[in-house]
PDB file of C-alpha atoms in Angstrom:
ATOM      1  CA  MET A 277      43.555  37.434-225.575  1.00  0.00           C
ATOM      2  CA  ASN A 278      42.530  33.889-226.171  1.00  0.00           C
ATOM      3  CA  THR A 279      38.988  32.992-225.027  1.00  0.00           C
ATOM      4  CA  PRO A 280      38.680  30.573-222.190  1.00  0.00           C
ATOM      5  CA  SER A 281      37.730  27.776-224.356  1.00  0.00           C
ATOM      6  CA  GLN A 282      41.157  27.916-226.156  1.00  0.00           C
ATOM      7  CA  THR A 283      43.054  27.862-223.155  1.00  0.00           C
ATOM      8  CA  GLY A 284      44.134  25.485-220.442  1.00  0.00           C
ATOM      9  CA  VAL A 285      44.096  25.786-216.742  1.00  0.00           C
ATOM     10  CA  LEU A 286      46.295  26.357-213.926  1.00  0.00           C
ATOM     11  CA  TYR A 287      45.546  24.048-211.038  1.00  0.00           C
ATOM     12  CA  VAL A 288      46.991  24.882-207.536  1.00  0.00           C
ATOM     13  CA  VAL A 289      47.295  21.479-206.059  1.00  0.00           C
ATOM     14  CA  SER A 290      47.927  20.819-202.394  1.00  0.00           C
ATOM     15  CA  THR A 291      50.003  17.829-201.757  1.00  0.00           C
ATOM     16  CA  PRO A 292      50.828  15.806-198.382  1.00  0.00           C
ATOM     17  CA  ILE A 293      52.961  17.552-195.853  1.00  0.00           C
ATOM     18  CA  GLY A 294      54.405  14.107-194.710  1.00  0.00           C
ATOM     19  CA  ASN A 295      51.787  11.246-194.777  1.00  0.00           C
ATOM     20  CA  LEU A 296      51.050  10.324-198.390  1.00  0.00           C
ATOM     21  CA  ASP A 297      47.816   8.935-197.306  1.00  0.00           C
ATOM     22  CA  ASP A 298      46.648  12.646-196.854  1.00  0.00           C
ATOM     23  CA  ILE A 299      46.488  13.312-200.571  1.00  0.00           C
ATOM     24  CA  THR A 300      42.838  13.769-201.810  1.00  0.00           C
ATOM     25  CA  LEU A 301      41.300  11.990-204.573  1.00  0.00           C
ATOM     26  CA  ARG A 302      40.924  15.132-206.427  1.00  0.00           C
ATOM     27  CA  ALA A 303      44.514  15.785-206.337  1.00  0.00           C
ATOM     28  CA  LEU A 304      45.274  12.456-207.618  1.00  0.00           C
ATOM     29  CA  HIS A 305      42.911  12.907-210.533  1.00  0.00           C
ATOM     30  CA  THR A 306      44.444  16.420-211.310  1.00  0.00           C
ATOM     31  CA  LEU A 307      48.124  15.213-211.087  1.00  0.00           C
ATOM     32  CA  LYS A 308      47.360  12.475-213.332  1.00  0.00           C
ATOM     33  CA  SER A 309      45.251  14.134-216.147  1.00  0.00           C
ATOM     34  CA  VAL A 310      47.288  17.600-216.537  1.00  0.00           C
ATOM     35  CA  ASN A 311      49.719  17.950-219.311  1.00  0.00           C
ATOM     36  CA  LEU A 312      52.453  19.308-217.027  1.00  0.00           C
ATOM     37  CA  ILE A 313      53.329  19.605-213.442  1.00  0.00           C
ATOM     38  CA  ALA A 314      55.191  22.755-212.345  1.00  0.00           C
ATOM     39  CA  ALA A 315      57.050  21.470-209.144  1.00  0.00           C
ATOM     40  CA  GLU A 316      59.285  23.315-206.621  1.00  0.00           C
ATOM     41  CA  ASP A 317      61.467  20.254-206.482  1.00  0.00           C
ATOM     42  CA  THR A 318      60.905  17.801-209.337  1.00  0.00           C
ATOM     43  CA  ARG A 319      62.713  15.007-207.418  1.00  0.00           C
ATOM     44  CA  ARG A 320      60.273  15.211-204.423  1.00  0.00           C
ATOM     45  CA  THR A 321      57.306  15.407-206.608  1.00  0.00           C
ATOM     46  CA  GLN A 322      58.609  12.397-208.732  1.00  0.00           C
ATOM     47  CA  ARG A 323      58.587  10.254-205.574  1.00  0.00           C
ATOM     48  CA  LEU A 324      54.903  11.237-204.991  1.00  0.00           C
ATOM     49  CA  LEU A 325      54.084  10.388-208.566  1.00  0.00           C
ATOM     50  CA  ALA A 326      55.908   7.060-208.464  1.00  0.00           C
ATOM     51  CA  ARG A 327      53.920   6.021-205.328  1.00  0.00           C
ATOM     52  CA  PHE A 328      50.704   6.042-207.503  1.00  0.00           C
ATOM     53  CA  ASP A 329      52.430   5.015-210.744  1.00  0.00           C
ATOM     54  CA  PHE A 330      51.701   8.336-212.435  1.00  0.00           C
ATOM     55  CA  HIS A 331      53.904   9.500-215.341  1.00  0.00           C
ATOM     56  CA  THR A 332      52.998  13.076-215.762  1.00  0.00           C
ATOM     57  CA  THR A 333      55.777  15.204-217.272  1.00  0.00           C
ATOM     58  CA  LEU A 334      57.383  17.461-214.762  1.00  0.00           C
ATOM     59  CA  THR A 335      59.079  20.863-214.935  1.00  0.00           C
ATOM     60  CA  SER A 336      60.798  22.824-212.220  1.00  0.00           C
ATOM     61  CA  TYR A 337      59.357  26.003-210.891  1.00  0.00           C
ATOM     62  CA  HIS A 338      60.913  27.647-207.818  1.00  0.00           C
ATOM     63  CA  ASP A 339      62.120  30.983-206.441  1.00  0.00           C
ATOM     64  CA  PHE A 340      65.249  31.008-208.453  1.00  0.00           C
ATOM     65  CA  ASN A 341      63.691  30.596-211.734  1.00  0.00           C
ATOM     66  CA  LYS A 342      60.180  31.809-211.475  1.00  0.00           C
ATOM     67  CA  ASP A 343      60.553  34.984-213.486  1.00  0.00           C
ATOM     68  CA  VAL A 344      61.827  33.216-216.414  1.00  0.00           C
ATOM     69  CA  LYS A 345      59.706  30.064-216.049  1.00  0.00           C
ATOM     70  CA  ALA A 346      56.307  31.880-215.378  1.00  0.00           C
ATOM     71  CA  PRO A 347      55.879  33.324-218.824  1.00  0.00           C
ATOM     72  CA  ILE A 348      56.791  30.115-220.465  1.00  0.00           C
ATOM     73  CA  LEU A 349      54.181  28.297-218.470  1.00  0.00           C
ATOM     74  CA  VAL A 350      51.584  30.924-219.262  1.00  0.00           C
ATOM     75  CA  SER A 351      52.344  30.432-223.038  1.00  0.00           C
ATOM     76  CA  ARG A 352      51.750  26.685-222.872  1.00  0.00           C
ATOM     77  CA  ILE A 353      48.311  27.233-220.982  1.00  0.00           C
ATOM     78  CA  LEU A 354      47.330  29.693-223.504  1.00  0.00           C
ATOM     79  CA  GLU A 355      48.089  27.002-226.218  1.00  0.00           C
ATOM     80  CA  GLY A 356      45.624  24.721-224.583  1.00  0.00           C
ATOM     81  CA  GLN A 357      47.671  22.750-222.063  1.00  0.00           C
ATOM     82  CA  SER A 358      46.599  22.314-218.436  1.00  0.00           C
ATOM     83  CA  VAL A 359      49.319  22.840-215.677  1.00  0.00           C
ATOM     84  CA  ALA A 360      49.353  21.806-212.047  1.00  0.00           C
ATOM     85  CA  LEU A 361      51.532  23.769-209.673  1.00  0.00           C
ATOM     86  CA  VAL A 362      52.787  21.880-206.581  1.00  0.00           C
ATOM     87  CA  SER A 363      55.230  22.969-203.778  1.00  0.00           C
ATOM     88  CA  ASP A 364      57.591  20.578-201.901  1.00  0.00           C
ATOM     89  CA  ALA A 365      54.651  19.813-199.524  1.00  0.00           C
ATOM     90  CA  GLY A 366      51.345  21.254-198.539  1.00  0.00           C
ATOM     91  CA  THR A 367      49.575  23.944-200.247  1.00  0.00           C
ATOM     92  CA  PRO A 368      51.372  26.247-202.657  1.00  0.00           C
ATOM     93  CA  LEU A 369      51.980  29.939-202.076  1.00  0.00           C
ATOM     94  CA  ILE A 370      51.827  29.458-198.238  1.00  0.00           C
ATOM     95  CA  SER A 371      55.593  30.386-197.793  1.00  0.00           C
ATOM     96  CA  ASP A 372      56.307  28.682-201.098  1.00  0.00           C
ATOM     97  CA  PRO A 373      56.688  29.932-204.678  1.00  0.00           C
ATOM     98  CA  GLY A 374      53.595  30.402-206.844  1.00  0.00           C
ATOM     99  CA  TYR A 375      52.451  33.990-206.566  1.00  0.00           C
ATOM    100  CA  VAL A 376      54.214  35.209-209.807  1.00  0.00           C
ATOM    101  CA  LEU A 377      52.777  32.415-211.797  1.00  0.00           C
ATOM    102  CA  VAL A 378      49.316  32.702-210.435  1.00  0.00           C
ATOM    103  CA  ASN A 379      49.312  36.538-211.147  1.00  0.00           C
ATOM    104  CA  HIS A 380      50.660  36.049-214.735  1.00  0.00           C
ATOM    105  CA  CYS A 381      47.801  33.510-215.289  1.00  0.00           C
ATOM    106  CA  ILE A 382      45.115  35.900-213.872  1.00  0.00           C
ATOM    107  CA  GLU A 383      46.498  38.738-215.955  1.00  0.00           C
ATOM    108  CA  ALA A 384      46.338  36.570-219.101  1.00  0.00           C
ATOM    109  CA  GLY A 385      42.778  35.563-218.345  1.00  0.00           C
ATOM    110  CA  ILE A 386      43.673  32.018-217.496  1.00  0.00           C
ATOM    111  CA  ARG A 387      41.484  30.275-215.047  1.00  0.00           C
ATOM    112  CA  VAL A 388      43.112  29.289-211.745  1.00  0.00           C
ATOM    113  CA  ILE A 389      41.627  26.437-209.806  1.00  0.00           C
ATOM    114  CA  PRO A 390      42.643  25.550-206.288  1.00  0.00           C
ATOM    115  CA  ILE A 391      42.762  21.861-205.370  1.00  0.00           C
ATOM    116  CA  PRO A 392      42.500  22.201-201.560  1.00  0.00           C
ATOM    117  CA  GLY A 393      44.256  19.728-199.160  1.00  0.00           C
ATOM    118  CA  PRO A 394      47.117  19.472-196.609  1.00  0.00           C
ATOM    119  CA  SER A 395      48.590  22.588-195.042  1.00  0.00           C
ATOM    120  CA  VAL A 396      50.849  22.563-191.992  1.00  0.00           C
ATOM    121  CA  LEU A 397      49.366  25.989-191.251  1.00  0.00           C
ATOM    122  CA  THR A 398      45.936  24.756-190.408  1.00  0.00           C
ATOM    123  CA  ALA A 399      47.089  21.350-189.182  1.00  0.00           C
ATOM    124  CA  ALA A 400      49.043  23.142-186.413  1.00  0.00           C
ATOM    125  CA  LEU A 401      46.373  25.511-185.654  1.00  0.00           C
ATOM    126  CA  ALA A 402      43.727  22.798-185.396  1.00  0.00           C
ATOM    127  CA  ALA A 403      45.693  20.932-182.685  1.00  0.00           C
ATOM    128  CA  SER A 404      47.457  23.554-180.899  1.00  0.00           C
ATOM    129  CA  GLY A 405      44.926  24.293-178.212  1.00  0.00           C
ATOM    130  CA  LEU A 406      45.448  28.123-178.822  1.00  0.00           C
ATOM    131  CA  PRO A 407      42.769  30.475-179.867  1.00  0.00           C
ATOM    132  CA  THR A 408      41.874  30.054-183.705  1.00  0.00           C
ATOM    133  CA  ASP A 409      39.066  32.660-184.047  1.00  0.00           C
ATOM    134  CA  ALA A 410      41.646  35.089-185.250  1.00  0.00           C
ATOM    135  CA  PHE A 411      45.349  34.445-186.358  1.00  0.00           C
ATOM    136  CA  HIS A 412      48.121  36.036-188.193  1.00  0.00           C
ATOM    137  CA  PHE A 413      50.460  33.812-190.387  1.00  0.00           C
ATOM    138  CA  GLU A 414      53.981  35.408-190.471  1.00  0.00           C
ATOM    139  CA  GLY A 415      56.097  32.641-192.033  1.00  0.00           C
ATOM    140  CA  PHE A 416      59.766  33.192-191.258  1.00  0.00           C
ATOM    141  CA  LEU A 417      60.899  36.032-189.165  1.00  0.00           C
ATOM    142  CA  PRO A 418      63.819  38.057-190.212  1.00  0.00           C
ATOM    143  CA  LYS A 419      67.285  36.546-189.363  1.00  0.00           C
ATOM    144  CA  ARG A 420      69.240  39.984-188.741  1.00  0.00           C
ATOM    145  CA  PRO A 421      68.871  40.959-185.201  1.00  0.00           C
ATOM    146  CA  GLY A 422      67.876  44.647-185.892  1.00  0.00           C
ATOM    147  CA  ARG A 423      65.162  43.635-188.510  1.00  0.00           C
ATOM    148  CA  LEU A 424      63.893  40.869-186.130  1.00  0.00           C
ATOM    149  CA  ALA A 425      63.484  43.358-183.254  1.00  0.00           C
ATOM    150  CA  ARG A 426      61.465  45.641-185.297  1.00  0.00           C
ATOM    151  CA  ARG A 427      59.213  43.029-186.619  1.00  0.00           C
ATOM    152  CA  LEU A 428      58.558  41.655-183.078  1.00  0.00           C
ATOM    153  CA  GLU A 429      57.745  45.049-181.979  1.00  0.00           C
ATOM    154  CA  GLU A 430      55.268  45.371-184.792  1.00  0.00           C
ATOM    155  CA  LEU A 431      53.598  41.946-184.008  1.00  0.00           C
ATOM    156  CA  GLU A 432      53.416  42.410-180.335  1.00  0.00           C
ATOM    157  CA  SER A 433      50.135  44.076-180.041  1.00  0.00           C
ATOM    158  CA  TYR A 434      48.228  41.564-182.467  1.00  0.00           C
ATOM    159  CA  PRO A 435      45.342  40.083-180.504  1.00  0.00           C
ATOM    160  CA  GLY A 436      45.001  36.791-182.158  1.00  0.00           C
ATOM    161  CA  THR A 437      47.366  33.716-182.504  1.00  0.00           C
ATOM    162  CA  ILE A 438      50.509  34.216-184.281  1.00  0.00           C
ATOM    163  CA  VAL A 439      51.826  31.350-186.505  1.00  0.00           C
ATOM    164  CA  LEU A 440      55.433  31.232-187.627  1.00  0.00           C
ATOM    165  CA  PHE A 441      57.868  28.793-189.431  1.00  0.00           C
ATOM    166  CA  GLU A 442      61.252  28.331-187.920  1.00  0.00           C
ATOM    167  CA  SER A 443      64.278  25.995-188.403  1.00  0.00           C
ATOM    168  CA  PRO A 444      65.315  23.677-185.505  1.00  0.00           C
ATOM    169  CA  HIS A 445      68.707  25.445-185.118  1.00  0.00           C
ATOM    170  CA  ARG A 446      67.184  28.855-184.771  1.00  0.00           C
ATOM    171  CA  LEU A 447      64.147  27.878-182.573  1.00  0.00           C
ATOM    172  CA  ALA A 448      65.579  28.578-179.248  1.00  0.00           C
ATOM    173  CA  LYS A 449      66.961  31.907-180.244  1.00  0.00           C
ATOM    174  CA  THR A 450      63.687  33.034-181.762  1.00  0.00           C
ATOM    175  CA  LEU A 451      61.670  31.805-178.630  1.00  0.00           C
ATOM    176  CA  ALA A 452      64.085  33.691-176.322  1.00  0.00           C
ATOM    177  CA  ALA A 453      63.650  36.671-178.451  1.00  0.00           C
ATOM    178  CA  ILE A 454      59.846  36.470-178.396  1.00  0.00           C
ATOM    179  CA  ARG A 455      59.994  35.970-174.499  1.00  0.00           C
ATOM    180  CA  ALA A 456      62.043  39.092-174.078  1.00  0.00           C
ATOM    181  CA  GLY A 457      59.790  41.267-176.098  1.00  0.00           C
ATOM    182  CA  TRP A 458      56.316  39.780-175.437  1.00  0.00           C
ATOM    183  CA  GLY A 459      56.487  38.404-171.987  1.00  0.00           C
ATOM    184  CA  ASN A 460      55.594  34.766-171.026  1.00  0.00           C
ATOM    185  CA  ARG A 461      52.853  33.948-173.388  1.00  0.00           C
ATOM    186  CA  ARG A 462      51.448  30.509-174.095  1.00  0.00           C
ATOM    187  CA  ALA A 463      53.193  28.784-176.934  1.00  0.00           C
ATOM    188  CA  VAL A 464      53.248  25.586-179.003  1.00  0.00           C
ATOM    189  CA  VAL A 465      55.926  24.049-181.059  1.00  0.00           C
ATOM    190  CA  ALA A 466      54.569  21.581-183.552  1.00  0.00           C
ATOM    191  CA  ARG A 467      57.054  19.568-185.099  1.00  0.00           C
ATOM    192  CA  GLU A 468      57.085  17.084-188.070  1.00  0.00           C
ATOM    193  CA  LEU A 469      53.411  17.220-188.631  1.00  0.00           C
ATOM    194  CA  THR A 470      51.804  14.090-189.932  1.00  0.00           C
ATOM    195  CA  LYS A 471      55.196  12.240-190.041  1.00  0.00           C
ATOM    196  CA  ILE A 472      56.443   9.354-187.709  1.00  0.00           C
ATOM    197  CA  HIS A 473      57.868  11.787-185.117  1.00  0.00           C
ATOM    198  CA  GLU A 474      55.183  14.120-185.007  1.00  0.00           C
ATOM    199  CA  GLU A 475      55.186  16.192-181.689  1.00  0.00           C
ATOM    200  CA  PHE A 476      53.641  19.070-179.978  1.00  0.00           C
ATOM    201  CA  LEU A 477      55.316  20.880-177.201  1.00  0.00           C
ATOM    202  CA  ARG A 478      52.695  23.075-175.255  1.00  0.00           C
ATOM    203  CA  GLY A 479      53.095  25.601-172.304  1.00  0.00           C
ATOM    204  CA  THR A 480      54.351  29.049-171.546  1.00  0.00           C
ATOM    205  CA  LEU A 481      57.266  30.389-173.524  1.00  0.00           C
ATOM    206  CA  ASP A 482      59.606  29.488-170.358  1.00  0.00           C
ATOM    207  CA  GLU A 483      58.253  26.015-170.288  1.00  0.00           C
ATOM    208  CA  VAL A 484      58.682  25.389-174.009  1.00  0.00           C
ATOM    209  CA  LEU A 485      62.209  26.789-173.792  1.00  0.00           C
ATOM    210  CA  ALA A 486      63.065  24.527-170.753  1.00  0.00           C
ATOM    211  CA  ALA A 487      61.770  21.430-172.981  1.00  0.00           C
ATOM    212  CA  ILE A 488      63.842  22.082-175.922  1.00  0.00           C
ATOM    213  CA  GLU A 489      67.066  23.363-174.481  1.00  0.00           C
ATOM    214  CA  PRO A 490      68.455  19.868-173.516  1.00  0.00           C
ATOM    215  CA  ARG A 491      67.344  18.391-176.972  1.00  0.00           C
ATOM    216  CA  SER A 492      68.536  18.638-180.581  1.00  0.00           C
ATOM    217  CA  LEU A 493      65.342  19.002-182.402  1.00  0.00           C
ATOM    218  CA  ARG A 494      65.150  18.037-186.086  1.00  0.00           C
ATOM    219  CA  GLY A 495      62.570  18.419-188.809  1.00  0.00           C
ATOM    220  CA  GLU A 496      60.063  20.961-189.849  1.00  0.00           C
ATOM    221  CA  ILE A 497      58.701  23.181-187.058  1.00  0.00           C
ATOM    222  CA  THR A 498      55.637  25.529-186.791  1.00  0.00           C
ATOM    223  CA  LEU A 499      55.587  27.900-183.850  1.00  0.00           C
ATOM    224  CA  LEU A 500      52.395  29.349-182.472  1.00  0.00           C
ATOM    225  CA  ILE A 501      52.118  32.107-179.921  1.00  0.00           C
ATOM    226  CA  THR A 502      49.152  33.618-178.351  1.00  0.00           C
ATOM    227  CA  GLY A 503      48.146  37.096-179.038  1.00  0.00           C
ATOM    228  CA  LYS A 504      48.274  40.182-176.619  1.00  0.00           C
ATOM    229  CA  SER A 505      44.635  39.903-175.789  1.00  0.00           C
ATOM    230  CA  ASP A 506      44.807  36.356-174.564  1.00  0.00           C
ATOM    231  CA  HIS A 507      44.148  36.483-170.799  1.00  0.00           C
ATOM    232  CA  THR A 508      46.833  33.932-169.966  1.00  0.00           C
ATOM    233  CA  SER A 509      49.536  36.184-171.517  1.00  0.00           C
ATOM    234  CA  ARG A 510      51.661  37.585-168.608  1.00  0.00           C
ATOM    235  CA  ARG A 511      55.011  39.108-167.819  1.00  0.00           C
TER     236      ARG A 511
END
């Protein structure tokens, strides 16, 4: 195994979830100085680089090529190059690819350095008005009805706030399924965070369902539901 002085570094870099002004100075310095940026979507990352007139080389790294690409990137880092890993937006590995690469690097003795910054998970929690002393991040629920029902049954008794991602066209169906299984708990739909059309819909599940049913919502959605122990949860 190469010694740390002979190897490069993997930087896990958070990028804006919408508003480009949210990028940190440390993230900018890292993206400009590394040898290579491994991006979930090179076209989207190229727009970010163009905004700041950076010309760092890009390569794709996503769910469909991660098993092939991770060993290649590890080899380059072991040769002395430094690589920045970025997702489409926000913090890599939070419902985004990166786990395979990070673990390959750790196994190879490569230093992995997080460059913290924007995350839709923490942004939604911070402004939700729901309890934040304990929370569970679930990501996307299963799409198949049977698996969805089983997973909702498993999550029903969790005492803290539950955070989900959902697509606009499935939101009403997911809310209805949660309402049927968990009762009329408090809920928040956080949409298009940090973007022009940022919106929070707060209320009980019945109230939130009533608010979205006449509308055709678009954009990225984070859904937050209070846990079973919250005193406002009710049937």
